[in-house]
């Protein structure tokens, strides 16, 4: 039996056992606190760090967290940064979830405040399919009923305005109100979170955190995979795809995108690729889903923004096997895919599309191994199809100015296997697209949601998850404008003893916006900061937790990148890279031009 | 005729003229851009600063803002801070509104991101009755119809999730879709904003900002006051109140609260107080609504947290005239008012309550002058009622440690008339309650909503509004934990050449929470920052825009407060005040005790 199918069947058994426990009532002899039940399930999901800000309504629960043997309370500078950190954690720690704890931030009977500050982070995780659990400490069940005008409330007796807002950006909500149903409710939303790969929301009243609930359910593992594909439909779908491959005479190109990573199909896709030999390309959000040093990998396909040889190869293939696709503007070169539906097969987390036909509930994780078994015979034919090499081209430039054209490819030799490479939306996420990253590295960027400042928080979560997974370094690229949004979280990285390398691209403002509109406008300027003094102010008071550098020339940067002390430093490092105000990476320049056509800013 | 009534009648005329213009169509000869129409109305409302972050969908409109002769684009470090700044601006600049501009933050067709980050600030303004206009730049009208999967969207074709969320925290929304109705829509929500004193929301599509709309409407002024009170009911209400005053034999106490300030009734209340001689007290959110040096003013009434002599005087009065009351937990000593309804008259912005009877639509601004005229005869009797003096008591302490008991009263001599005094929720807002502030000073705190970090942004807005109003210094008190949430906005203060004095109370963590729960818990600790190095890193690169100090003893602080150079500095100043980790102001200690009883945190 295929492993993925076996897992799906095992999960079905759990599903039935849990349903039975819910309906039959449970053994009361081993009751535990609802708060501890929740922590036990999070531990089961592999959560080792919880992000958030302490506040009136989570203080009691926080005692349980602080006393938990394997879950560490991180404690962020603010809630938005905390939500970004939980997002970054979940992206690196596949199969686990990001855990975020908020409430209001001051004394007594209050709530709403902290939750709302985190909302942008929740919405980003929702749109980019990141599994995240948002636990909101709320007033005691009794206070919910009497509804006094507490601080942090809207003052009009509405206690559900926040929940209504949260419903917009989460796929499941558990509004816990009694200890009896708490376990089943927690299980329901945590399973949804992992299986569907999107944020969920739990409200935990102060009194309920310490109410007793049966621990019996914990003996049945949480459901972590979708139900099995219906066998007959699945067999039909596989036949249809094989038929198209035969018709295409094996001229197949695989295009891998974000949901492959998010829905845990990376191993299945790798197996498909190695056994079939099909040429493979990634969309920007799928970058590093495929080993970028693999000889059959041709780099990033992003519609008309692609390098010309990639565009030609992908668009001329007779059949495109698109896996985990997420066609947003930035992920598709502003919707410039030139691939007709008649030549496309789309494999998704829980549906399949073959040309014009939809097959609901046929998910890729179980489908791909069976498909691979049918297709591996064609490998010899597939290997004849040429794949353009994906290599970094460092241009010869006469002057010593650090341009984007030179900067990004120059970094390629600096990266190492198992590095986590985080790129802020905009200049950085566009700049790094054309740079091949090492085997087993992980690339993080928030390309669809694109909230500036996201990496300032998510790098913290990514670096913590990297430790769990025994990864190498965490390296962040961020512009000066973006870092100003979430800068305080560098302090938390210092406090947690993390050692990320942070490249701050100092180009005096919002460069990505200058390319769009208002090139010389004051509104795109920002205050210039003393970046090299930042880490000492934010907590490295003795100067032994970090090092900071400024590089203004190609030579200075090259020397730094070649220095072993720098590459293998045992402290956090910040590098301010001075770059020209009006320069930008190639891909961004093309994107901005396309964008300008869509968006009329003036007459 | 009474001035307030006259204004209400004039506004009625405007209301009718505008309705007529809407229904008749308008003179097309002098069309202007919708963006400029909006700016003209904001200018009419006295807006001189606009807060926000530039982003894809507001860049075109931002050209119009930057080119506007009297409205300055501030440009914040992030959207939450920007919303706080707009809130602070509105609170200081009575009669005007705070203006906030967001969208997403990167290139092209995108939105939602920036808006959501500002949501906590909007909700705070909603709950605390602050007039604020949130303008969200959104994709062009055409893109709203075709709904491609743009970045910053939820990826599921829903474009209205943000609007739904915004509806929870604004009283009126204008979703602009065509140039024809834009003027009427803008007028409608701006009037609601000013008249009702709460946030409103406008979405401005990129293409619509530059579409032409008739400017004819601008000749009719915006409606800024509520409709006139119905004369017969108003007369009845006044008679009822006078009747109760007579019954009480003139033993009346006036209690002034937040909405007196927010709904622009300060002058009317002052007139009432001076002409009747009634003793007057303020709730915490009403602090400085009444001149705190006024001889008939007895200080802050906050239920059982009040100083004993205040509690006794207020609660023993035969009649309480409560003006602009907002009874939230922190504003009422955790709901411990001991004032029976049978002895209370409540005057509100748009209703009156006499003992148990509600009178809808009878608003205080027009009512108070008429009431004053009826009551001023009783002044001699009222003056016989004793008012306890409201003075600062500096305790004699043997050691040199800066305690809260010593710190707050010691500051009283430092404050000057027309100072703006901003206190962060928690330690600072409780600490300053017992300190009398000078004549014409303005006190700002977010007591009901209580979002920590709020003052980091609102101080920026307050300081800008203070310049417009020709006020004196802006002085902020904030704890180290709170400042970490919104710290980057100090940079914007430097960039705008503002000179606030910022006292950072360094007590190693979230002190207010230690009092509530988890006194020694790690989750209440924070990273210690080099506070005196902060301003130089955040933009004062040459060291000529700011000064920073650390004081650890009573002596050091006293010397600094007495120094003329410090008191009249021409640069921004930051004072780190080292205080004991487990100390807190008296009022906070009492509040925490009350809170502990309400909230069970553990078994």
Short mmCIF file of N, CA and C in Angstrom, two decimals, chain A residues 33 54-57 59-60 62-63 66-67 73 77-78 105-109 113 116-117 120 123 127 143 149-153 158 162 168 206 210 327-330 334-335 425 448-452 484-485 488 491 495 510 512-513 516-517 521-523 527-530 537-538 541 591-592 595 598-599 601 603, chain B residues 33 54-57 59-60 62-63 66-67 73 77-78 105-109 113 116-117 120 123 127 143 149-153 158 162 168 206 210 327-330 334-335 425 448-452 484-485 488 491 495 510 512-513 516-517 521-523 527-530 534 537-538 541 591-592 595 598-599 601 603:
data_model
loop_
_atom_site.label_atom_id
_atom_site.label_comp_id
_atom_site.label_asym_id
_atom_site.label_seq_id
_atom_site.Cartn_x
_atom_site.Cartn_y
_atom_site.Cartn_z
N UNK A 33 -6.60 20.00 33.39
CA UNK A 33 -7.03 21.36 33.06
C UNK A 33 -7.24 21.50 31.55
N UNK A 54 2.03 38.83 26.88
CA UNK A 54 1.20 38.54 28.04
C UNK A 54 0.15 39.63 28.24
N UNK A 55 -1.00 39.25 28.76
CA UNK A 55 -2.05 40.24 28.98
C UNK A 55 -3.06 39.68 29.95
N UNK A 56 -3.88 40.56 30.49
CA UNK A 56 -4.83 40.22 31.55
C UNK A 56 -5.42 38.84 31.43
N UNK A 57 -5.90 38.51 30.24
CA UNK A 57 -6.71 37.30 30.13
C UNK A 57 -5.96 36.06 29.73
N UNK A 59 -2.85 35.44 31.51
CA UNK A 59 -1.81 35.26 32.54
C UNK A 59 -1.92 33.90 33.22
N UNK A 60 -3.15 33.47 33.52
CA UNK A 60 -3.31 32.18 34.18
C UNK A 60 -2.84 31.04 33.27
N UNK A 62 -0.77 31.31 30.92
CA UNK A 62 0.68 31.45 30.74
C UNK A 62 1.47 30.71 31.82
N UNK A 63 0.91 30.62 33.03
CA UNK A 63 1.58 29.82 34.06
C UNK A 63 1.75 28.39 33.57
N UNK A 66 4.44 28.36 30.85
CA UNK A 66 5.80 28.52 31.40
C UNK A 66 6.26 27.25 32.11
N UNK A 67 5.31 26.54 32.71
CA UNK A 67 5.66 25.30 33.43
C UNK A 67 5.71 24.08 32.52
N UNK A 73 7.74 29.64 26.10
CA UNK A 73 7.08 30.93 25.87
C UNK A 73 8.11 31.91 25.33
N UNK A 77 7.62 41.55 21.32
CA UNK A 77 7.50 42.98 21.65
C UNK A 77 6.11 43.51 21.35
N UNK A 78 5.45 43.00 20.30
CA UNK A 78 4.06 43.37 20.07
C UNK A 78 3.34 42.24 19.34
N UNK A 105 -3.67 43.85 26.89
CA UNK A 105 -2.31 43.94 27.37
C UNK A 105 -2.19 44.48 28.76
N UNK A 106 -3.28 44.76 29.40
CA UNK A 106 -3.14 45.34 30.72
C UNK A 106 -3.93 44.55 31.76
N UNK A 107 -4.24 45.25 32.80
CA UNK A 107 -4.82 44.61 33.97
C UNK A 107 -6.30 44.25 33.77
N UNK A 108 -6.72 43.24 34.48
CA UNK A 108 -8.14 42.94 34.68
C UNK A 108 -8.96 42.54 33.48
N UNK A 109 -10.23 42.77 33.65
CA UNK A 109 -11.26 42.29 32.75
C UNK A 109 -11.22 42.99 31.41
N UNK A 113 -7.94 43.91 22.38
CA UNK A 113 -6.83 44.75 21.95
C UNK A 113 -5.72 43.97 21.25
N UNK A 116 -6.58 42.20 17.93
CA UNK A 116 -6.74 43.01 16.73
C UNK A 116 -5.39 43.39 16.14
N UNK A 117 -4.42 43.63 17.01
CA UNK A 117 -3.11 43.99 16.49
C UNK A 117 -2.50 42.86 15.68
N UNK A 120 -3.54 41.42 10.99
CA UNK A 120 -2.86 41.44 9.69
C UNK A 120 -2.01 40.19 9.52
N UNK A 123 -4.38 37.30 8.71
CA UNK A 123 -4.88 37.38 7.34
C UNK A 123 -3.80 36.93 6.36
N UNK A 127 -4.18 33.79 3.76
CA UNK A 127 -4.06 33.88 2.30
C UNK A 127 -2.92 33.02 1.77
N UNK A 143 -18.33 36.56 33.03
CA UNK A 143 -18.34 37.95 32.56
C UNK A 143 -18.91 38.07 31.15
N UNK A 149 -19.07 46.99 31.14
CA UNK A 149 -18.24 47.76 30.20
C UNK A 149 -16.78 47.72 30.64
N UNK A 150 -16.11 46.65 30.27
CA UNK A 150 -14.72 46.48 30.67
C UNK A 150 -13.81 47.30 29.77
N UNK A 151 -12.63 47.63 30.30
CA UNK A 151 -11.67 48.29 29.41
C UNK A 151 -11.25 47.28 28.35
N UNK A 152 -10.79 47.76 27.23
CA UNK A 152 -10.48 46.96 26.03
C UNK A 152 -11.75 46.49 25.33
N UNK A 153 -12.93 46.89 25.80
CA UNK A 153 -14.13 46.51 25.07
C UNK A 153 -14.60 47.73 24.30
N UNK A 158 -21.01 44.94 23.04
CA UNK A 158 -20.72 43.92 22.03
C UNK A 158 -19.43 43.22 22.40
N UNK A 162 -14.96 41.23 17.84
CA UNK A 162 -13.62 40.69 17.52
C UNK A 162 -13.72 39.34 16.84
N UNK A 168 -13.28 36.28 9.53
CA UNK A 168 -12.91 36.61 8.15
C UNK A 168 -11.59 35.97 7.75
N UNK A 206 -10.65 32.94 31.03
CA UNK A 206 -9.71 32.78 32.15
C UNK A 206 -10.10 31.62 33.06
N UNK A 210 -8.52 26.66 33.72
CA UNK A 210 -8.27 25.82 34.89
C UNK A 210 -9.45 24.92 35.24
N UNK A 327 -2.03 30.91 -8.16
CA UNK A 327 -1.76 31.95 -9.16
C UNK A 327 -2.16 33.33 -8.69
N UNK A 328 -1.29 34.00 -7.99
CA UNK A 328 -1.55 35.40 -7.62
C UNK A 328 -0.73 36.29 -8.55
N UNK A 329 -0.93 37.59 -8.45
CA UNK A 329 -0.24 38.50 -9.37
C UNK A 329 1.29 38.40 -9.30
N UNK A 330 1.83 38.54 -8.09
CA UNK A 330 3.28 38.51 -7.95
C UNK A 330 3.87 37.12 -8.18
N UNK A 334 2.27 38.90 -12.80
CA UNK A 334 1.06 39.68 -13.07
C UNK A 334 0.11 38.96 -14.03
N UNK A 335 -0.14 37.69 -13.77
CA UNK A 335 -1.06 36.87 -14.57
C UNK A 335 -0.64 36.74 -16.03
N UNK A 425 9.21 41.11 1.34
CA UNK A 425 8.43 41.49 0.17
C UNK A 425 9.04 42.70 -0.51
N UNK A 448 2.27 36.47 -1.77
CA UNK A 448 0.87 36.77 -2.08
C UNK A 448 0.32 37.89 -1.19
N UNK A 449 0.49 37.74 0.11
CA UNK A 449 -0.07 38.75 1.02
C UNK A 449 0.79 40.00 1.04
N UNK A 450 2.11 39.84 1.07
CA UNK A 450 3.03 40.96 0.87
C UNK A 450 2.94 42.08 1.88
N UNK A 451 2.86 41.75 3.14
CA UNK A 451 2.81 42.78 4.17
C UNK A 451 4.23 43.22 4.52
N UNK A 452 4.53 44.50 4.31
CA UNK A 452 5.91 44.88 4.61
C UNK A 452 6.15 44.83 6.11
N UNK A 484 11.85 49.08 9.50
CA UNK A 484 11.33 50.04 10.48
C UNK A 484 9.95 49.64 11.01
N UNK A 485 9.20 48.85 10.26
CA UNK A 485 7.86 48.48 10.72
C UNK A 485 7.87 47.54 11.91
N UNK A 488 11.50 46.10 16.45
CA UNK A 488 11.71 45.73 17.86
C UNK A 488 11.91 44.23 18.04
N UNK A 491 15.13 42.51 19.05
CA UNK A 491 15.41 42.41 20.48
C UNK A 491 15.07 41.02 21.00
N UNK A 495 17.32 38.16 22.82
CA UNK A 495 16.94 37.59 24.11
C UNK A 495 16.90 36.07 24.06
N UNK A 510 11.38 53.68 0.39
CA UNK A 510 10.57 52.61 -0.17
C UNK A 510 10.87 52.47 -1.66
N UNK A 512 10.69 49.96 -3.79
CA UNK A 512 9.70 49.28 -4.64
C UNK A 512 8.61 50.25 -5.07
N UNK A 513 8.28 51.18 -4.19
CA UNK A 513 7.24 52.15 -4.54
C UNK A 513 7.74 53.23 -5.48
N UNK A 516 7.11 52.19 -8.80
CA UNK A 516 5.72 52.17 -9.17
C UNK A 516 5.21 53.57 -9.47
N UNK A 517 5.48 54.44 -8.53
CA UNK A 517 4.94 55.80 -8.65
C UNK A 517 5.65 56.70 -7.63
N UNK A 521 9.21 61.53 -4.95
CA UNK A 521 8.29 62.10 -3.97
C UNK A 521 8.81 61.91 -2.55
N UNK A 522 8.52 62.88 -1.70
CA UNK A 522 8.96 62.82 -0.31
C UNK A 522 8.32 61.67 0.45
N UNK A 523 7.07 61.31 0.02
CA UNK A 523 6.39 60.25 0.79
C UNK A 523 7.09 58.90 0.68
N UNK A 527 13.29 58.08 7.43
CA UNK A 527 14.36 58.57 8.29
C UNK A 527 15.54 57.61 8.19
N UNK A 528 16.72 58.15 8.09
CA UNK A 528 17.92 57.29 8.05
C UNK A 528 18.31 56.91 9.47
N UNK A 529 18.47 55.64 9.73
CA UNK A 529 18.81 55.17 11.07
C UNK A 529 20.28 54.78 11.14
N UNK A 530 20.80 54.78 12.37
CA UNK A 530 22.16 54.29 12.59
C UNK A 530 22.07 52.78 12.78
N UNK A 537 21.54 48.86 21.19
CA UNK A 537 20.45 49.54 21.89
C UNK A 537 19.31 48.58 22.24
N UNK A 538 19.04 47.63 21.35
CA UNK A 538 17.91 46.73 21.56
C UNK A 538 18.22 45.56 22.48
N UNK A 541 23.65 45.03 25.41
CA UNK A 541 24.24 46.14 26.17
C UNK A 541 25.74 45.96 26.39
N UNK A 591 8.19 43.77 -13.22
CA UNK A 591 6.89 43.71 -12.52
C UNK A 591 6.29 45.11 -12.38
N UNK A 592 7.13 46.08 -12.03
CA UNK A 592 6.64 47.44 -11.82
C UNK A 592 6.07 48.00 -13.12
N UNK A 595 2.76 46.42 -13.63
CA UNK A 595 1.84 46.97 -12.65
C UNK A 595 1.36 48.35 -13.06
N UNK A 598 -1.54 48.31 -15.26
CA UNK A 598 -2.82 47.91 -14.66
C UNK A 598 -3.41 49.04 -13.84
N UNK A 599 -2.52 49.68 -13.10
CA UNK A 599 -2.96 50.67 -12.12
C UNK A 599 -2.75 52.07 -12.64
N UNK A 601 -2.42 55.69 -11.68
CA UNK A 601 -2.29 56.47 -10.46
C UNK A 601 -2.72 57.92 -10.66
N UNK A 603 -3.76 60.99 -14.04
CA UNK A 603 -4.36 61.11 -15.37
C UNK A 603 -3.39 60.67 -16.44
N UNK B 33 -10.90 66.93 -8.86
CA UNK B 33 -10.64 65.52 -8.59
C UNK B 33 -11.35 65.11 -7.29
N UNK B 54 2.78 54.97 2.99
CA UNK B 54 2.49 54.92 1.55
C UNK B 54 2.39 53.47 1.09
N UNK B 55 1.54 53.23 0.09
CA UNK B 55 1.38 51.88 -0.42
C UNK B 55 0.74 51.92 -1.78
N UNK B 56 0.83 50.81 -2.48
CA UNK B 56 0.39 50.73 -3.87
C UNK B 56 -0.83 51.57 -4.20
N UNK B 57 -1.86 51.44 -3.36
CA UNK B 57 -3.14 52.00 -3.76
C UNK B 57 -3.41 53.38 -3.24
N UNK B 59 -0.71 55.78 -3.64
CA UNK B 59 0.39 56.61 -4.16
C UNK B 59 -0.13 57.79 -4.99
N UNK B 60 -1.14 57.53 -5.82
CA UNK B 60 -1.68 58.61 -6.65
C UNK B 60 -2.31 59.70 -5.78
N UNK B 62 -1.61 60.27 -2.78
CA UNK B 62 -0.55 60.90 -2.00
C UNK B 62 0.11 62.07 -2.74
N UNK B 63 0.14 62.00 -4.06
CA UNK B 63 0.63 63.17 -4.82
C UNK B 63 -0.20 64.40 -4.48
N UNK B 66 0.64 65.51 -0.92
CA UNK B 66 1.95 66.16 -0.83
C UNK B 66 1.91 67.57 -1.46
N UNK B 67 1.08 67.73 -2.46
CA UNK B 67 0.99 69.04 -3.13
C UNK B 67 -0.01 69.99 -2.44
N UNK B 73 1.79 65.60 4.88
CA UNK B 73 1.88 64.15 4.97
C UNK B 73 2.95 63.81 6.01
N UNK B 77 6.05 54.97 10.65
CA UNK B 77 6.85 53.76 10.49
C UNK B 77 5.99 52.52 10.26
N UNK B 78 4.81 52.48 10.85
CA UNK B 78 3.88 51.40 10.53
C UNK B 78 2.44 51.87 10.75
N UNK B 105 1.25 47.77 1.15
CA UNK B 105 2.51 48.48 1.27
C UNK B 105 3.45 48.26 0.13
N UNK B 106 3.03 47.50 -0.84
CA UNK B 106 3.97 47.26 -1.92
C UNK B 106 3.39 47.62 -3.27
N UNK B 107 3.97 47.05 -4.26
CA UNK B 107 3.66 47.42 -5.63
C UNK B 107 2.30 46.89 -6.09
N UNK B 108 1.71 47.60 -7.02
CA UNK B 108 0.57 47.11 -7.81
C UNK B 108 -0.73 46.85 -7.09
N UNK B 109 -1.48 45.98 -7.69
CA UNK B 109 -2.87 45.74 -7.35
C UNK B 109 -3.02 44.99 -6.04
N UNK B 113 -3.75 44.81 3.57
CA UNK B 113 -2.65 44.68 4.51
C UNK B 113 -2.53 45.83 5.50
N UNK B 116 -5.50 46.44 7.92
CA UNK B 116 -5.67 45.51 9.04
C UNK B 116 -4.72 45.83 10.16
N UNK B 117 -3.52 46.26 9.81
CA UNK B 117 -2.57 46.59 10.87
C UNK B 117 -3.07 47.77 11.70
N UNK B 120 -6.54 47.80 15.32
CA UNK B 120 -6.56 47.99 16.77
C UNK B 120 -6.67 49.47 17.13
N UNK B 123 -10.30 50.52 16.50
CA UNK B 123 -11.20 50.01 17.54
C UNK B 123 -11.05 50.84 18.81
N UNK B 127 -14.07 52.91 20.61
CA UNK B 127 -14.55 52.72 21.98
C UNK B 127 -14.38 53.98 22.81
N UNK B 143 -10.91 46.78 -11.27
CA UNK B 143 -10.38 45.55 -10.67
C UNK B 143 -11.30 44.96 -9.62
N UNK B 149 -6.67 37.40 -8.57
CA UNK B 149 -6.03 37.08 -7.29
C UNK B 149 -4.79 37.94 -7.09
N UNK B 150 -5.02 39.15 -6.61
CA UNK B 150 -3.94 40.09 -6.42
C UNK B 150 -3.20 39.78 -5.13
N UNK B 151 -1.93 40.20 -5.05
CA UNK B 151 -1.24 40.04 -3.78
C UNK B 151 -1.90 40.97 -2.77
N UNK B 152 -1.74 40.66 -1.50
CA UNK B 152 -2.45 41.33 -0.40
C UNK B 152 -3.92 40.96 -0.36
N UNK B 153 -4.39 40.07 -1.22
CA UNK B 153 -5.77 39.65 -1.11
C UNK B 153 -5.79 38.28 -0.46
N UNK B 158 -12.53 37.00 -2.33
CA UNK B 158 -13.29 37.88 -1.46
C UNK B 158 -12.57 39.21 -1.33
N UNK B 162 -12.20 42.73 4.37
CA UNK B 162 -11.63 43.85 5.13
C UNK B 162 -12.72 44.83 5.53
N UNK B 168 -17.05 46.72 11.94
CA UNK B 168 -17.20 46.46 13.37
C UNK B 168 -16.72 47.65 14.20
N UNK B 206 -7.99 53.66 -6.77
CA UNK B 206 -6.91 54.43 -7.41
C UNK B 206 -7.43 55.32 -8.53
N UNK B 210 -8.63 60.39 -9.11
CA UNK B 210 -8.40 61.38 -10.17
C UNK B 210 -9.61 61.55 -11.10
N UNK B 327 -18.96 54.98 31.82
CA UNK B 327 -18.62 54.13 32.96
C UNK B 327 -17.99 52.82 32.55
N UNK B 328 -16.69 52.80 32.37
CA UNK B 328 -15.99 51.54 32.12
C UNK B 328 -15.31 51.11 33.40
N UNK B 329 -14.72 49.93 33.41
CA UNK B 329 -14.11 49.42 34.65
C UNK B 329 -13.01 50.34 35.20
N UNK B 330 -12.03 50.67 34.36
CA UNK B 330 -10.91 51.49 34.83
C UNK B 330 -11.32 52.93 35.10
N UNK B 334 -13.49 49.98 38.82
CA UNK B 334 -14.07 48.65 38.65
C UNK B 334 -15.56 48.62 39.02
N UNK B 335 -16.30 49.60 38.53
CA UNK B 335 -17.76 49.70 38.75
C UNK B 335 -18.12 49.85 40.23
N UNK B 425 -1.30 53.64 29.27
CA UNK B 425 -2.16 52.76 30.06
C UNK B 425 -1.35 51.98 31.07
N UNK B 448 -10.18 53.44 28.58
CA UNK B 448 -11.18 52.40 28.33
C UNK B 448 -10.62 51.28 27.45
N UNK B 449 -10.04 51.66 26.33
CA UNK B 449 -9.53 50.64 25.41
C UNK B 449 -8.22 50.04 25.91
N UNK B 450 -7.34 50.90 26.42
CA UNK B 450 -6.15 50.42 27.11
C UNK B 450 -5.19 49.57 26.31
N UNK B 451 -4.89 49.97 25.09
CA UNK B 451 -3.95 49.21 24.28
C UNK B 451 -2.52 49.62 24.62
N UNK B 452 -1.71 48.69 25.09
CA UNK B 452 -0.37 49.15 25.45
C UNK B 452 0.40 49.50 24.19
N UNK B 484 8.28 49.44 24.02
CA UNK B 484 8.81 48.47 23.05
C UNK B 484 7.80 48.13 21.95
N UNK B 485 6.53 48.29 22.22
CA UNK B 485 5.52 47.96 21.21
C UNK B 485 5.53 48.90 20.01
N UNK B 488 9.31 52.61 17.23
CA UNK B 488 9.85 53.23 16.01
C UNK B 488 9.27 54.61 15.74
N UNK B 491 11.15 57.89 15.95
CA UNK B 491 11.90 58.32 14.77
C UNK B 491 11.13 59.37 13.97
N UNK B 495 12.02 63.17 12.90
CA UNK B 495 11.98 63.62 11.51
C UNK B 495 11.11 64.86 11.35
N UNK B 510 6.62 44.18 32.63
CA UNK B 510 5.22 44.57 32.66
C UNK B 510 4.75 44.66 34.11
N UNK B 512 2.41 46.39 35.63
CA UNK B 512 0.97 46.32 35.90
C UNK B 512 0.51 44.87 35.97
N UNK B 513 1.12 44.03 35.14
CA UNK B 513 0.72 42.62 35.15
C UNK B 513 1.26 41.86 36.36
N UNK B 516 -1.10 41.98 38.97
CA UNK B 516 -2.30 41.22 38.73
C UNK B 516 -2.05 39.74 38.96
N UNK B 517 -1.00 39.25 38.34
CA UNK B 517 -0.72 37.82 38.40
C UNK B 517 0.69 37.56 37.87
N UNK B 521 6.98 35.78 37.54
CA UNK B 521 7.02 34.94 36.35
C UNK B 521 7.89 35.56 35.25
N UNK B 522 8.54 34.68 34.50
CA UNK B 522 9.42 35.15 33.43
C UNK B 522 8.65 35.86 32.32
N UNK B 523 7.36 35.46 32.14
CA UNK B 523 6.63 36.07 31.02
C UNK B 523 6.34 37.55 31.25
N UNK B 527 13.29 42.41 27.64
CA UNK B 527 14.71 42.68 27.37
C UNK B 527 15.02 44.10 27.83
N UNK B 528 16.14 44.27 28.49
CA UNK B 528 16.54 45.62 28.90
C UNK B 528 17.23 46.33 27.73
N UNK B 529 16.76 47.51 27.40
CA UNK B 529 17.32 48.24 26.27
C UNK B 529 18.22 49.37 26.77
N UNK B 530 19.11 49.80 25.87
CA UNK B 530 19.95 50.97 26.17
C UNK B 530 19.16 52.21 25.78
N UNK B 534 18.85 55.23 22.25
CA UNK B 534 17.78 54.97 21.28
C UNK B 534 17.61 56.08 20.24
N UNK B 537 20.14 56.28 17.48
CA UNK B 537 20.00 55.21 16.49
C UNK B 537 18.79 55.46 15.58
N UNK B 538 17.72 55.98 16.14
CA UNK B 538 16.48 56.16 15.37
C UNK B 538 16.47 57.43 14.51
N UNK B 541 21.41 61.13 14.06
CA UNK B 541 22.75 60.62 13.76
C UNK B 541 23.86 61.59 14.16
N UNK B 591 -6.67 49.04 42.30
CA UNK B 591 -7.37 48.48 41.14
C UNK B 591 -7.01 47.01 40.96
N UNK B 592 -5.72 46.69 41.07
CA UNK B 592 -5.27 45.31 40.86
C UNK B 592 -5.93 44.38 41.87
N UNK B 595 -9.42 43.86 40.76
CA UNK B 595 -9.41 43.03 39.56
C UNK B 595 -9.19 41.58 39.91
N UNK B 598 -12.28 39.80 40.71
CA UNK B 598 -13.18 39.52 39.58
C UNK B 598 -12.67 38.35 38.75
N UNK B 599 -11.36 38.37 38.51
CA UNK B 599 -10.76 37.43 37.59
C UNK B 599 -10.08 36.32 38.32
N UNK B 601 -7.50 33.59 38.08
CA UNK B 601 -6.48 33.16 37.13
C UNK B 601 -6.08 31.72 37.31
N UNK B 603 -6.65 28.11 40.27
CA UNK B 603 -7.56 27.52 41.26
C UNK B 603 -7.48 28.25 42.58
#
